[in-house]
mmCIF file of C-alpha atoms in Angstrom:
data_model
loop_
_atom_site.group_PDB
_atom_site.id
_atom_site.type_symbol
_atom_site.label_atom_id
_atom_site.label_comp_id
_atom_site.label_asym_id
_atom_site.label_seq_id
_atom_site.Cartn_x
_atom_site.Cartn_y
_atom_site.Cartn_z
ATOM 1 C CA MET A 102 -9.695 6.498 -26.490
ATOM 2 C CA GLN A 103 -7.361 5.316 -29.215
ATOM 3 C CA GLU A 104 -4.191 6.662 -27.575
ATOM 4 C CA VAL A 105 -5.006 4.820 -24.346
ATOM 5 C CA GLU A 106 -5.561 1.550 -26.208
ATOM 6 C CA GLU A 107 -2.307 2.061 -28.096
ATOM 7 C CA PHE A 108 -0.525 2.605 -24.791
ATOM 8 C CA ARG A 109 -2.204 -0.505 -23.365
ATOM 9 C CA ALA A 110 -0.939 -2.543 -26.314
ATOM 10 C CA GLU A 111 2.545 -1.070 -25.861
ATOM 11 C CA VAL A 112 2.605 -2.058 -22.180
ATOM 12 C CA ARG A 113 1.253 -5.545 -22.930
ATOM 13 C CA GLN A 114 3.949 -6.138 -25.546
ATOM 14 C CA TRP A 115 6.725 -4.770 -23.339
ATOM 15 C CA LEU A 116 5.715 -7.071 -20.495
ATOM 16 C CA ALA A 117 5.582 -10.055 -22.854
ATOM 17 C CA ASP A 118 9.064 -9.216 -24.145
ATOM 18 C CA ASN A 119 10.612 -8.552 -20.732
ATOM 19 C CA LEU A 120 8.984 -11.008 -18.332
ATOM 20 C CA VAL A 121 11.331 -13.686 -19.625
ATOM 21 C CA GLY A 122 14.408 -15.506 -18.386
ATOM 22 C CA GLU A 123 15.138 -14.798 -14.732
ATOM 23 C CA PHE A 124 12.354 -12.218 -14.600
ATOM 24 C CA ALA A 125 9.799 -14.853 -15.661
ATOM 25 C CA GLU A 126 10.514 -16.682 -12.402
ATOM 26 C CA LEU A 127 9.216 -13.664 -10.490
ATOM 27 C CA LYS A 128 5.671 -13.855 -11.840
ATOM 28 C CA GLY A 129 3.065 -13.621 -9.115
ATOM 29 C CA LEU A 130 5.572 -12.914 -6.344
ATOM 30 C CA GLY A 131 5.319 -10.172 -3.726
ATOM 31 C CA GLY A 132 2.442 -8.064 -2.472
ATOM 32 C CA PRO A 133 0.847 -7.682 0.970
ATOM 33 C CA GLY A 134 1.724 -10.637 3.164
ATOM 34 C CA ARG A 135 4.338 -11.793 0.646
ATOM 35 C CA GLU A 136 6.820 -8.925 0.544
ATOM 36 C CA HIS A 137 9.599 -11.294 1.617
ATOM 37 C CA GLU A 138 9.440 -13.157 -1.681
ATOM 38 C CA ALA A 139 12.484 -12.565 -3.920
ATOM 39 C CA PHE A 140 12.885 -8.999 -2.696
ATOM 40 C CA GLU A 141 16.277 -8.288 -4.292
ATOM 41 C CA GLU A 142 15.149 -9.791 -7.592
ATOM 42 C CA ARG A 143 11.934 -7.728 -7.550
ATOM 43 C CA LEU A 144 14.021 -4.643 -6.793
ATOM 44 C CA ALA A 145 16.054 -5.352 -9.931
ATOM 45 C CA TRP A 146 12.800 -5.770 -11.889
ATOM 46 C CA ASN A 147 11.432 -2.489 -10.532
ATOM 47 C CA ARG A 148 14.611 -0.726 -11.678
ATOM 48 C CA HIS A 149 14.223 -2.382 -15.070
ATOM 49 C CA LEU A 150 10.728 -0.879 -15.277
ATOM 50 C CA ALA A 151 12.151 2.521 -14.367
ATOM 51 C CA ALA A 152 14.794 2.340 -17.079
ATOM 52 C CA ALA A 153 12.007 1.689 -19.591
ATOM 53 C CA GLY A 154 10.043 4.733 -18.402
ATOM 54 C CA LEU A 155 7.317 2.638 -16.790
ATOM 55 C CA THR A 156 7.409 4.120 -13.316
ATOM 56 C CA CYS A 157 5.866 7.401 -12.128
ATOM 57 C CA LEU A 158 3.533 7.478 -15.135
ATOM 58 C CA GLY A 159 1.256 10.154 -13.720
ATOM 59 C CA TRP A 160 3.968 12.458 -12.408
ATOM 60 C CA PRO A 161 4.346 15.732 -14.349
ATOM 61 C CA VAL A 162 7.026 15.628 -17.031
ATOM 62 C CA GLU A 163 8.983 18.409 -15.315
ATOM 63 C CA HIS A 164 9.378 16.128 -12.292
ATOM 64 C CA GLY A 165 10.608 13.144 -14.283
ATOM 65 C CA GLY A 166 7.283 11.439 -14.954
ATOM 66 C CA ARG A 167 5.366 10.972 -18.177
ATOM 67 C CA GLY A 168 2.374 13.137 -17.352
ATOM 68 C CA LEU A 169 -0.062 10.436 -18.406
ATOM 69 C CA SER A 170 -3.781 10.537 -17.704
ATOM 70 C CA VAL A 171 -5.685 8.463 -15.192
ATOM 71 C CA ALA A 172 -6.960 6.301 -18.062
ATOM 72 C CA HIS A 173 -3.392 5.542 -19.165
ATOM 73 C CA ARG A 174 -2.391 4.603 -15.643
ATOM 74 C CA VAL A 175 -5.430 2.350 -15.226
ATOM 75 C CA ALA A 176 -4.452 0.610 -18.477
ATOM 76 C CA PHE A 177 -0.912 0.083 -17.184
ATOM 77 C CA TYR A 178 -1.969 -1.428 -13.868
ATOM 78 C CA GLU A 179 -4.559 -3.670 -15.511
ATOM 79 C CA GLU A 180 -2.046 -5.031 -18.025
ATOM 80 C CA TYR A 181 0.581 -5.371 -15.321
ATOM 81 C CA ALA A 182 -1.761 -7.478 -13.207
ATOM 82 C CA ARG A 183 -2.938 -9.565 -16.169
ATOM 83 C CA ALA A 184 0.682 -10.379 -16.987
ATOM 84 C CA ASP A 185 1.069 -11.605 -13.385
ATOM 85 C CA ALA A 186 4.108 -9.333 -13.086
ATOM 86 C CA PRO A 187 5.802 -9.276 -9.676
ATOM 87 C CA ASP A 188 4.637 -6.737 -7.138
ATOM 88 C CA LYS A 189 6.741 -3.589 -7.236
ATOM 89 C CA VAL A 190 8.876 -2.767 -4.203
ATOM 90 C CA ASN A 191 8.620 1.012 -4.572
ATOM 91 C CA HIS A 192 4.886 1.609 -4.038
ATOM 92 C CA LEU A 193 5.295 3.883 -0.998
ATOM 93 C CA GLY A 194 7.769 6.107 -2.785
ATOM 94 C CA GLU A 195 6.215 6.171 -6.232
ATOM 95 C CA GLU A 196 2.522 6.345 -5.330
ATOM 96 C CA LEU A 197 2.569 8.120 -1.937
ATOM 97 C CA LEU A 198 5.625 10.221 -1.164
ATOM 98 C CA GLY A 199 6.419 11.272 -4.728
ATOM 99 C CA PRO A 200 2.997 12.843 -5.374
ATOM 100 C CA THR A 201 3.119 14.378 -1.879
ATOM 101 C CA LEU A 202 6.438 16.108 -2.616
ATOM 102 C CA ILE A 203 5.123 17.290 -5.983
ATOM 103 C CA ALA A 204 2.071 18.788 -4.268
ATOM 104 C CA PHE A 205 3.607 20.136 -1.039
ATOM 105 C CA GLY A 206 7.414 19.917 -1.240
ATOM 106 C CA THR A 207 9.948 22.645 -1.896
ATOM 107 C CA PRO A 208 11.914 22.723 -5.178
ATOM 108 C CA ALA A 209 15.005 21.630 -3.233
ATOM 109 C CA GLN A 210 13.154 18.632 -1.745
ATOM 110 C CA GLN A 211 11.790 17.683 -5.151
ATOM 111 C CA GLN A 212 15.246 17.859 -6.755
ATOM 112 C CA ARG A 213 16.803 15.864 -3.929
ATOM 113 C CA PHE A 214 14.309 13.029 -3.604
ATOM 114 C CA LEU A 215 12.181 12.572 -6.731
ATOM 115 C CA PRO A 216 15.001 11.166 -8.945
ATOM 116 C CA GLY A 217 15.811 8.453 -6.371
ATOM 117 C CA ILE A 218 12.148 7.473 -6.169
ATOM 118 C CA ARG A 219 11.748 7.424 -9.941
ATOM 119 C CA ASP A 220 14.899 5.331 -10.475
ATOM 120 C CA VAL A 221 14.161 3.075 -7.448
ATOM 121 C CA THR A 222 17.535 3.811 -5.865
ATOM 122 C CA GLU A 223 16.047 5.000 -2.556
ATOM 123 C CA LEU A 224 13.187 3.177 -0.833
ATOM 124 C CA TRP A 225 10.718 4.751 1.590
ATOM 125 C CA CYS A 226 8.458 3.667 4.434
ATOM 126 C CA GLN A 227 5.604 5.454 6.211
ATOM 127 C CA GLY A 228 5.981 6.554 9.832
ATOM 128 C CA TYR A 229 2.381 7.235 10.848
ATOM 129 C CA SER A 230 0.974 4.669 13.305
ATOM 130 C CA GLU A 231 2.055 4.480 16.944
ATOM 131 C CA PRO A 232 1.050 2.191 19.835
ATOM 132 C CA ASP A 233 -1.583 4.772 20.905
ATOM 133 C CA ALA A 234 -2.172 6.326 17.488
ATOM 134 C CA GLY A 235 -3.237 3.744 14.963
ATOM 135 C CA SER A 236 -5.938 4.835 12.581
ATOM 136 C CA ASP A 237 -6.370 8.060 14.610
ATOM 137 C CA LEU A 238 -3.220 10.045 13.814
ATOM 138 C CA ALA A 239 -4.370 12.917 16.015
ATOM 139 C CA ASN A 240 -2.957 10.962 18.986
ATOM 140 C CA VAL A 241 0.618 11.045 17.641
ATOM 141 C CA ALA A 242 3.095 11.370 20.521
ATOM 142 C CA THR A 243 6.436 11.156 18.679
ATOM 143 C CA THR A 244 8.132 14.523 19.111
ATOM 144 C CA ALA A 245 10.572 16.536 17.027
ATOM 145 C CA VAL A 246 12.371 19.582 18.421
ATOM 146 C CA LEU A 247 14.186 22.059 16.204
ATOM 147 C CA ASP A 248 17.768 22.362 17.442
ATOM 148 C CA GLY A 249 19.733 24.721 15.235
ATOM 149 C CA ASP A 250 19.886 23.270 11.738
ATOM 150 C CA ARG A 251 18.270 19.936 12.535
ATOM 151 C CA TRP A 252 15.212 18.278 14.047
ATOM 152 C CA VAL A 253 15.787 15.935 16.994
ATOM 153 C CA ILE A 254 13.194 13.143 17.004
ATOM 154 C CA ASN A 255 12.074 10.894 19.869
ATOM 155 C CA GLY A 256 9.286 8.347 19.937
ATOM 156 C CA GLN A 257 8.036 5.093 18.476
ATOM 157 C CA LYS A 258 6.242 4.077 15.302
ATOM 158 C CA VAL A 259 4.633 0.683 14.729
ATOM 159 C CA TRP A 260 3.283 -1.379 11.825
ATOM 160 C CA THR A 261 5.838 0.358 9.610
ATOM 161 C CA SER A 262 5.755 -1.639 6.378
ATOM 162 C CA LEU A 263 9.174 -2.522 4.916
ATOM 163 C CA ALA A 264 11.123 -0.237 7.264
ATOM 164 C CA HIS A 265 13.838 -2.893 7.460
ATOM 165 C CA LEU A 266 14.364 -2.584 3.704
ATOM 166 C CA SER A 267 14.064 1.199 3.388
ATOM 167 C CA GLN A 268 16.580 4.026 3.507
ATOM 168 C CA TRP A 269 14.120 6.812 4.407
ATOM 169 C CA CYS A 270 10.870 7.282 6.321
ATOM 170 C CA PHE A 271 8.277 10.061 6.093
ATOM 171 C CA VAL A 272 7.361 10.675 9.721
ATOM 172 C CA ILE A 273 4.462 12.484 11.391
ATOM 173 C CA ALA A 274 5.785 14.057 14.593
ATOM 174 C CA ARG A 275 4.522 16.589 17.124
ATOM 175 C CA THR A 276 6.680 19.697 16.767
ATOM 176 C CA GLU A 277 4.711 22.157 18.910
ATOM 177 C CA LYS A 278 5.016 21.459 22.641
ATOM 178 C CA GLY A 279 1.644 21.187 24.360
ATOM 179 C CA SER A 280 -0.309 20.904 21.099
ATOM 180 C CA LYS A 281 -3.183 18.468 20.859
ATOM 181 C CA ARG A 282 -5.058 16.518 18.233
ATOM 182 C CA HIS A 283 -4.416 17.681 14.651
ATOM 183 C CA ALA A 284 -2.602 20.870 15.584
ATOM 184 C CA GLY A 285 1.166 21.043 15.995
ATOM 185 C CA LEU A 286 2.071 18.070 13.784
ATOM 186 C CA SER A 287 4.777 18.179 11.124
ATOM 187 C CA TYR A 288 5.692 15.925 8.204
ATOM 188 C CA LEU A 289 9.408 15.109 8.298
ATOM 189 C CA LEU A 290 11.720 13.195 5.963
ATOM 190 C CA VAL A 291 14.027 11.097 8.131
ATOM 191 C CA PRO A 292 17.039 8.946 7.161
ATOM 192 C CA LEU A 293 16.926 5.503 8.777
ATOM 193 C CA ASP A 294 20.624 4.643 8.578
ATOM 194 C CA GLN A 295 21.731 6.495 11.705
ATOM 195 C CA PRO A 296 22.545 5.610 15.354
ATOM 196 C CA GLY A 297 19.303 7.111 16.695
ATOM 197 C CA VAL A 298 17.037 4.708 14.795
ATOM 198 C CA GLN A 299 16.284 1.111 15.793
ATOM 199 C CA ILE A 300 14.086 -1.146 13.636
ATOM 200 C CA ARG A 301 12.543 -4.318 15.047
ATOM 201 C CA PRO A 302 10.595 -6.620 12.697
ATOM 202 C CA ILE A 303 7.216 -7.840 13.978
ATOM 203 C CA ASN A 304 6.588 -11.558 13.573
ATOM 204 C CA GLN A 305 3.195 -11.970 11.877
ATOM 205 C CA LEU A 306 0.655 -14.777 11.927
ATOM 206 C CA THR A 307 1.927 -15.787 8.504
ATOM 207 C CA GLY A 308 5.440 -16.311 9.890
ATOM 208 C CA THR A 309 6.832 -13.382 7.884
ATOM 209 C CA SER A 310 7.846 -9.920 9.078
ATOM 210 C CA GLU A 311 7.035 -7.123 6.671
ATOM 211 C CA PHE A 312 5.753 -4.866 9.485
ATOM 212 C CA ASN A 313 8.146 -3.270 11.974
ATOM 213 C CA GLU A 314 8.477 -1.227 15.111
ATOM 214 C CA VAL A 315 10.710 1.829 14.629
ATOM 215 C CA PHE A 316 12.248 3.599 17.632
ATOM 216 C CA PHE A 317 13.647 7.135 17.424
ATOM 217 C CA ASP A 318 16.103 8.007 20.215
ATOM 218 C CA ASP A 319 17.503 11.484 19.486
ATOM 219 C CA ALA A 320 17.402 10.661 15.784
ATOM 220 C CA VAL A 321 17.999 13.676 13.580
ATOM 221 C CA THR A 322 17.096 15.101 10.200
ATOM 222 C CA ASP A 323 17.912 18.397 8.527
ATOM 223 C CA ALA A 324 15.809 21.417 9.441
ATOM 224 C CA ASP A 325 14.728 21.922 5.822
ATOM 225 C CA LEU A 326 13.372 18.365 5.486
ATOM 226 C CA VAL A 327 9.902 19.284 6.708
ATOM 227 C CA VAL A 328 7.268 19.013 3.975
ATOM 228 C CA GLY A 329 4.966 22.015 4.077
ATOM 229 C CA GLU A 330 5.250 24.421 6.974
ATOM 230 C CA PRO A 331 5.947 23.180 10.522
ATOM 231 C CA GLY A 332 2.554 22.496 12.071
ATOM 232 C CA ASP A 333 0.936 21.642 8.722
ATOM 233 C CA GLY A 334 1.646 17.922 9.059
ATOM 234 C CA TRP A 335 -1.988 16.896 9.326
ATOM 235 C CA LYS A 336 -2.874 18.545 6.008
ATOM 236 C CA VAL A 337 0.126 17.000 4.251
ATOM 237 C CA ALA A 338 -0.519 13.561 5.787
ATOM 238 C CA MET A 339 -4.132 13.635 4.603
ATOM 239 C CA GLY A 340 -2.860 14.503 1.132
ATOM 240 C CA THR A 341 -0.632 11.431 1.206
ATOM 241 C CA LEU A 342 -3.532 9.193 2.248
ATOM 242 C CA THR A 343 -5.559 10.522 -0.689
ATOM 243 C CA PHE A 344 -2.789 9.486 -3.086
ATOM 244 C CA GLU A 345 -2.602 6.057 -1.395
ATOM 245 C CA ARG A 346 -5.911 4.862 -2.801
ATOM 246 C CA GLY A 347 -5.239 5.657 -6.441
ATOM 247 C CA VAL A 348 -5.348 3.895 -9.782
ATOM 248 C CA SER A 349 -3.255 0.964 -8.542
ATOM 249 C CA THR A 350 -6.454 -0.370 -6.935
ATOM 250 C CA LEU A 351 -7.597 -1.468 -10.410
ATOM 251 C CA GLY A 352 -4.579 -3.734 -10.671
ATOM 252 C CA GLN A 353 -5.245 -4.945 -7.144
ATOM 253 C CA GLN A 354 -8.733 -5.989 -8.235
ATOM 254 C CA ILE A 355 -7.360 -8.067 -11.091
ATOM 255 C CA ARG A 356 -5.186 -9.940 -8.602
ATOM 256 C CA TYR A 357 -8.282 -10.436 -6.474
ATOM 257 C CA ALA A 358 -10.108 -11.801 -9.520
ATOM 258 C CA ARG A 359 -7.277 -14.263 -10.083
ATOM 259 C CA GLU A 360 -7.557 -15.434 -6.480
ATOM 260 C CA LEU A 361 -11.330 -15.839 -6.811
ATOM 261 C CA THR A 362 -10.999 -17.807 -10.059
ATOM 262 C CA ALA A 363 -8.443 -20.149 -8.502
ATOM 263 C CA LEU A 364 -10.668 -20.626 -5.458
ATOM 264 C CA ALA A 365 -13.720 -21.373 -7.609
ATOM 265 C CA GLU A 366 -11.703 -23.962 -9.547
ATOM 266 C CA LEU A 367 -10.604 -25.535 -6.258
ATOM 267 C CA ALA A 368 -14.247 -25.703 -5.149
ATOM 268 C CA GLN A 369 -15.146 -27.467 -8.398
ATOM 269 C CA ARG A 370 -12.333 -30.017 -8.025
ATOM 270 C CA THR A 371 -13.115 -30.846 -4.410
ATOM 271 C CA GLY A 372 -16.898 -30.889 -4.854
ATOM 272 C CA ALA A 373 -17.345 -28.002 -2.405
ATOM 273 C CA ALA A 374 -19.130 -26.046 -5.148
ATOM 274 C CA ASP A 375 -21.984 -28.601 -4.957
ATOM 275 C CA ASP A 376 -22.930 -27.080 -1.602
ATOM 276 C CA PRO A 377 -25.532 -24.382 -2.404
ATOM 277 C CA ALA A 378 -24.217 -22.157 0.380
ATOM 278 C CA ILE A 379 -20.674 -22.267 -1.036
ATOM 279 C CA ALA A 380 -21.953 -21.667 -4.569
ATOM 280 C CA GLU A 381 -23.910 -18.637 -3.376
ATOM 281 C CA ARG A 382 -20.883 -17.177 -1.587
ATOM 282 C CA LEU A 383 -18.729 -17.617 -4.683
ATOM 283 C CA THR A 384 -21.381 -15.799 -6.700
ATOM 284 C CA ARG A 385 -21.578 -13.005 -4.132
ATOM 285 C CA SER A 386 -17.788 -12.687 -4.266
ATOM 286 C CA TRP A 387 -17.934 -12.268 -8.038
ATOM 287 C CA VAL A 388 -20.659 -9.630 -7.708
ATOM 288 C CA GLY A 389 -18.681 -7.816 -5.014
ATOM 289 C CA LEU A 390 -15.647 -7.673 -7.268
ATOM 290 C CA ARG A 391 -17.717 -6.104 -10.058
ATOM 291 C CA VAL A 392 -19.108 -3.559 -7.592
ATOM 292 C CA MET A 393 -15.558 -2.619 -6.551
ATOM 293 C CA ARG A 394 -14.494 -2.097 -10.143
ATOM 294 C CA SER A 395 -17.566 -0.049 -11.031
ATOM 295 C CA TYR A 396 -17.093 2.169 -7.985
ATOM 296 C CA ALA A 397 -13.384 2.683 -8.687
ATOM 297 C CA LEU A 398 -14.000 3.649 -12.314
ATOM 298 C CA ALA A 399 -16.889 5.939 -11.419
ATOM 299 C CA THR A 400 -14.872 7.891 -8.827
ATOM 300 C CA MET A 401 -11.394 7.846 -10.389
ATOM 301 C CA ASP A 402 -11.578 11.278 -11.993
ATOM 302 C CA VAL A 403 -13.679 13.063 -9.376
ATOM 303 C CA GLU A 404 -13.028 14.147 -5.816
ATOM 304 C CA GLN A 405 -15.896 13.490 -3.454
ATOM 305 C CA PRO A 406 -15.799 13.460 0.346
ATOM 306 C CA GLY A 407 -15.538 9.932 1.680
ATOM 307 C CA GLN A 408 -14.880 8.144 -1.603
ATOM 308 C CA ASP A 409 -11.484 6.829 -0.466
ATOM 309 C CA ASN A 410 -13.045 5.584 2.766
ATOM 310 C CA VAL A 411 -15.803 3.753 0.885
ATOM 311 C CA SER A 412 -13.234 2.180 -1.438
ATOM 312 C CA LYS A 413 -11.173 0.939 1.515
ATOM 313 C CA LEU A 414 -14.250 -0.608 3.152
ATOM 314 C CA LEU A 415 -15.223 -2.326 -0.101
ATOM 315 C CA TRP A 416 -11.937 -4.066 -0.817
ATOM 316 C CA ALA A 417 -10.914 -4.775 2.797
ATOM 317 C CA ASN A 418 -14.136 -6.543 3.707
ATOM 318 C CA TRP A 419 -14.348 -8.346 0.373
ATOM 319 C CA HIS A 420 -10.816 -9.724 0.699
ATOM 320 C CA ARG A 421 -11.288 -10.753 4.338
ATOM 321 C CA ASP A 422 -14.469 -12.624 3.381
ATOM 322 C CA LEU A 423 -12.584 -14.353 0.554
ATOM 323 C CA GLY A 424 -10.132 -15.674 3.136
ATOM 324 C CA ASP A 425 -13.050 -17.030 5.177
ATOM 325 C CA LEU A 426 -14.531 -18.649 2.079
ATOM 326 C CA ALA A 427 -11.204 -20.274 1.211
ATOM 327 C CA MET A 428 -11.040 -21.997 4.588
ATOM 328 C CA ASP A 429 -14.654 -23.212 4.308
ATOM 329 C CA ILE A 430 -13.962 -24.642 0.851
ATOM 330 C CA ILE A 431 -10.814 -26.438 2.014
ATOM 331 C CA GLY A 432 -12.441 -27.719 5.199
ATOM 332 C CA LYS A 433 -10.519 -29.706 7.798
ATOM 333 C CA PRO A 434 -7.292 -29.985 5.713
ATOM 334 C CA GLY A 435 -6.969 -26.220 6.170
ATOM 335 C CA LEU A 436 -6.128 -26.855 9.825
ATOM 336 C CA VAL A 437 -2.998 -28.840 8.915
ATOM 337 C CA LEU A 438 0.297 -27.308 7.819
ATOM 338 C CA GLY A 439 2.140 -28.687 4.822
ATOM 339 C CA ASP A 440 5.906 -29.121 4.468
ATOM 340 C CA ALA A 441 8.276 -26.518 3.075
ATOM 341 C CA ASP A 442 11.309 -27.489 0.997
ATOM 342 C CA GLY A 443 13.378 -28.007 4.137
ATOM 343 C CA GLY A 444 10.736 -30.196 5.750
ATOM 344 C CA ASP A 445 9.557 -27.511 8.162
ATOM 345 C CA PRO A 446 5.831 -26.821 8.550
ATOM 346 C CA ALA A 447 4.596 -24.160 6.126
ATOM 347 C CA PHE A 448 1.352 -22.416 5.217
ATOM 348 C CA ASP A 449 -0.045 -23.052 1.768
ATOM 349 C CA GLU A 450 -1.358 -20.150 -0.351
ATOM 350 C CA TRP A 451 -4.910 -20.375 1.034
ATOM 351 C CA GLN A 452 -3.856 -20.571 4.670
ATOM 352 C CA ARG A 453 -1.575 -17.569 4.129
ATOM 353 C CA LEU A 454 -4.387 -15.693 2.390
ATOM 354 C CA TYR A 455 -6.759 -16.377 5.273
ATOM 355 C CA LEU A 456 -4.283 -15.301 7.943
ATOM 356 C CA PHE A 457 -3.107 -12.120 6.239
ATOM 357 C CA THR A 458 -6.587 -10.944 5.265
ATOM 358 C CA ARG A 459 -7.370 -10.686 8.990
ATOM 359 C CA SER A 460 -5.328 -7.470 8.801
ATOM 360 C CA ASP A 461 -7.025 -6.022 5.708
ATOM 361 C CA THR A 462 -9.745 -4.351 7.772
ATOM 362 C CA ILE A 463 -7.157 -2.827 10.126
ATOM 363 C CA TYR A 464 -4.145 -1.474 8.225
ATOM 364 C CA GLY A 465 -4.504 1.665 6.137
ATOM 365 C CA GLY A 466 -7.321 2.806 8.446
ATOM 366 C CA SER A 467 -9.523 0.372 10.366
ATOM 367 C CA ASN A 468 -13.154 -0.269 9.452
ATOM 368 C CA GLU A 469 -14.318 1.627 12.536
ATOM 369 C CA ILE A 470 -12.354 4.740 11.603
ATOM 370 C CA GLN A 471 -13.489 4.612 7.964
ATOM 371 C CA ARG A 472 -17.146 4.406 9.019
ATOM 372 C CA ASN A 473 -16.754 7.222 11.522
ATOM 373 C CA ILE A 474 -15.231 9.463 8.863
ATOM 374 C CA ILE A 475 -18.090 8.725 6.455
ATOM 375 C CA ALA A 476 -20.690 9.281 9.175
ATOM 376 C CA GLU A 477 -19.242 12.514 10.553
ATOM 377 C CA ARG A 478 -17.623 14.225 7.563
ATOM 378 C CA VAL A 479 -19.877 13.069 4.724
ATOM 379 C CA LEU A 480 -23.284 12.444 6.319
ATOM 380 C CA GLY A 481 -22.953 15.099 9.017
ATOM 381 C CA LEU A 482 -23.902 12.782 11.862
ATOM 382 C CA PRO A 483 -22.878 13.558 15.468
ATOM 383 C CA ARG A 484 -19.414 12.459 16.596
ATOM 384 C CA GLU A 485 -19.156 9.066 18.236
ATOM 385 C CA ALA A 486 -19.607 9.282 22.008
ATOM 386 C CA LYS A 487 -16.421 8.597 23.936
ATOM 387 C CA GLY A 488 -16.871 6.048 26.700
#
């Protein structure tokens, strides 16, 4: 489509004109496992994007977006990745909560929160997982009790990405006493800057701490900050997860392609590519990347049961295997840490990639859960037996 290509050219030119000066130093920074990199500077960049009208592209115009098509948004993310622009800090707000509020929120909630998401003045995190409720949200034990004009929240969330840098959290809590499984859950919008909230960063294998534990001890939020009706939290949460695996995955794949190209070049330089087994795995990685792209493009405009689960399995396993391949190409030197600027031991980019990709098949829904959903809800197979 001509208008999409014109938009693509517009985005490409804008990035070329604006990724200069101090912003040029941010190229390639951020993303999963690297969220600690130049966070304040990337926040400034994200706000610069917003001022140029390059955030919330798919939101309806009446909600402050540009109402652009899926094809336009794919073009944006592809050009953004090709320019090696820094990872945005507002993904959870822009791509998850914003669309959720547009679909399920009240006009008052939309007016209160959408402008801050669009302008990147309020950052959000996701309060889903708990110690006993990881990929299976039906086990949520965090409670919220309506007390007059506010909800009183008690419980614990874990693996909460960027909670230590966020002002708000969208929280799944059990609001009906004695309810079980999917029933009795509600989707609450909770401020984090209050005495009843404690955030503890989790030290990761990579040495960074983008995940957190969040403790709610009589934390409160206003009674009208429940998205959807009380008890409808499961439906709203599933809507959010559908938005999570959107067009940004195309940009993700371009970053993956850049990693694969760099790894193939490393294999050529070190002679590892002369090993037929390594050469075959590099080829399989390239094929897998093309499969991911074809699947994403084929399912972008249609809603089919299980397509998000298949997509998650494709990229999570592919990226984990790339980490394995990187270590096999590097060989024994991969067991030794290099030196950071201060002389302390530090992981290089391939060691960090290997370590963080161990989590790819867990966060956002583990492989086991994704396969169970496909088996039970798409293929109609019997539920997994509980031991």
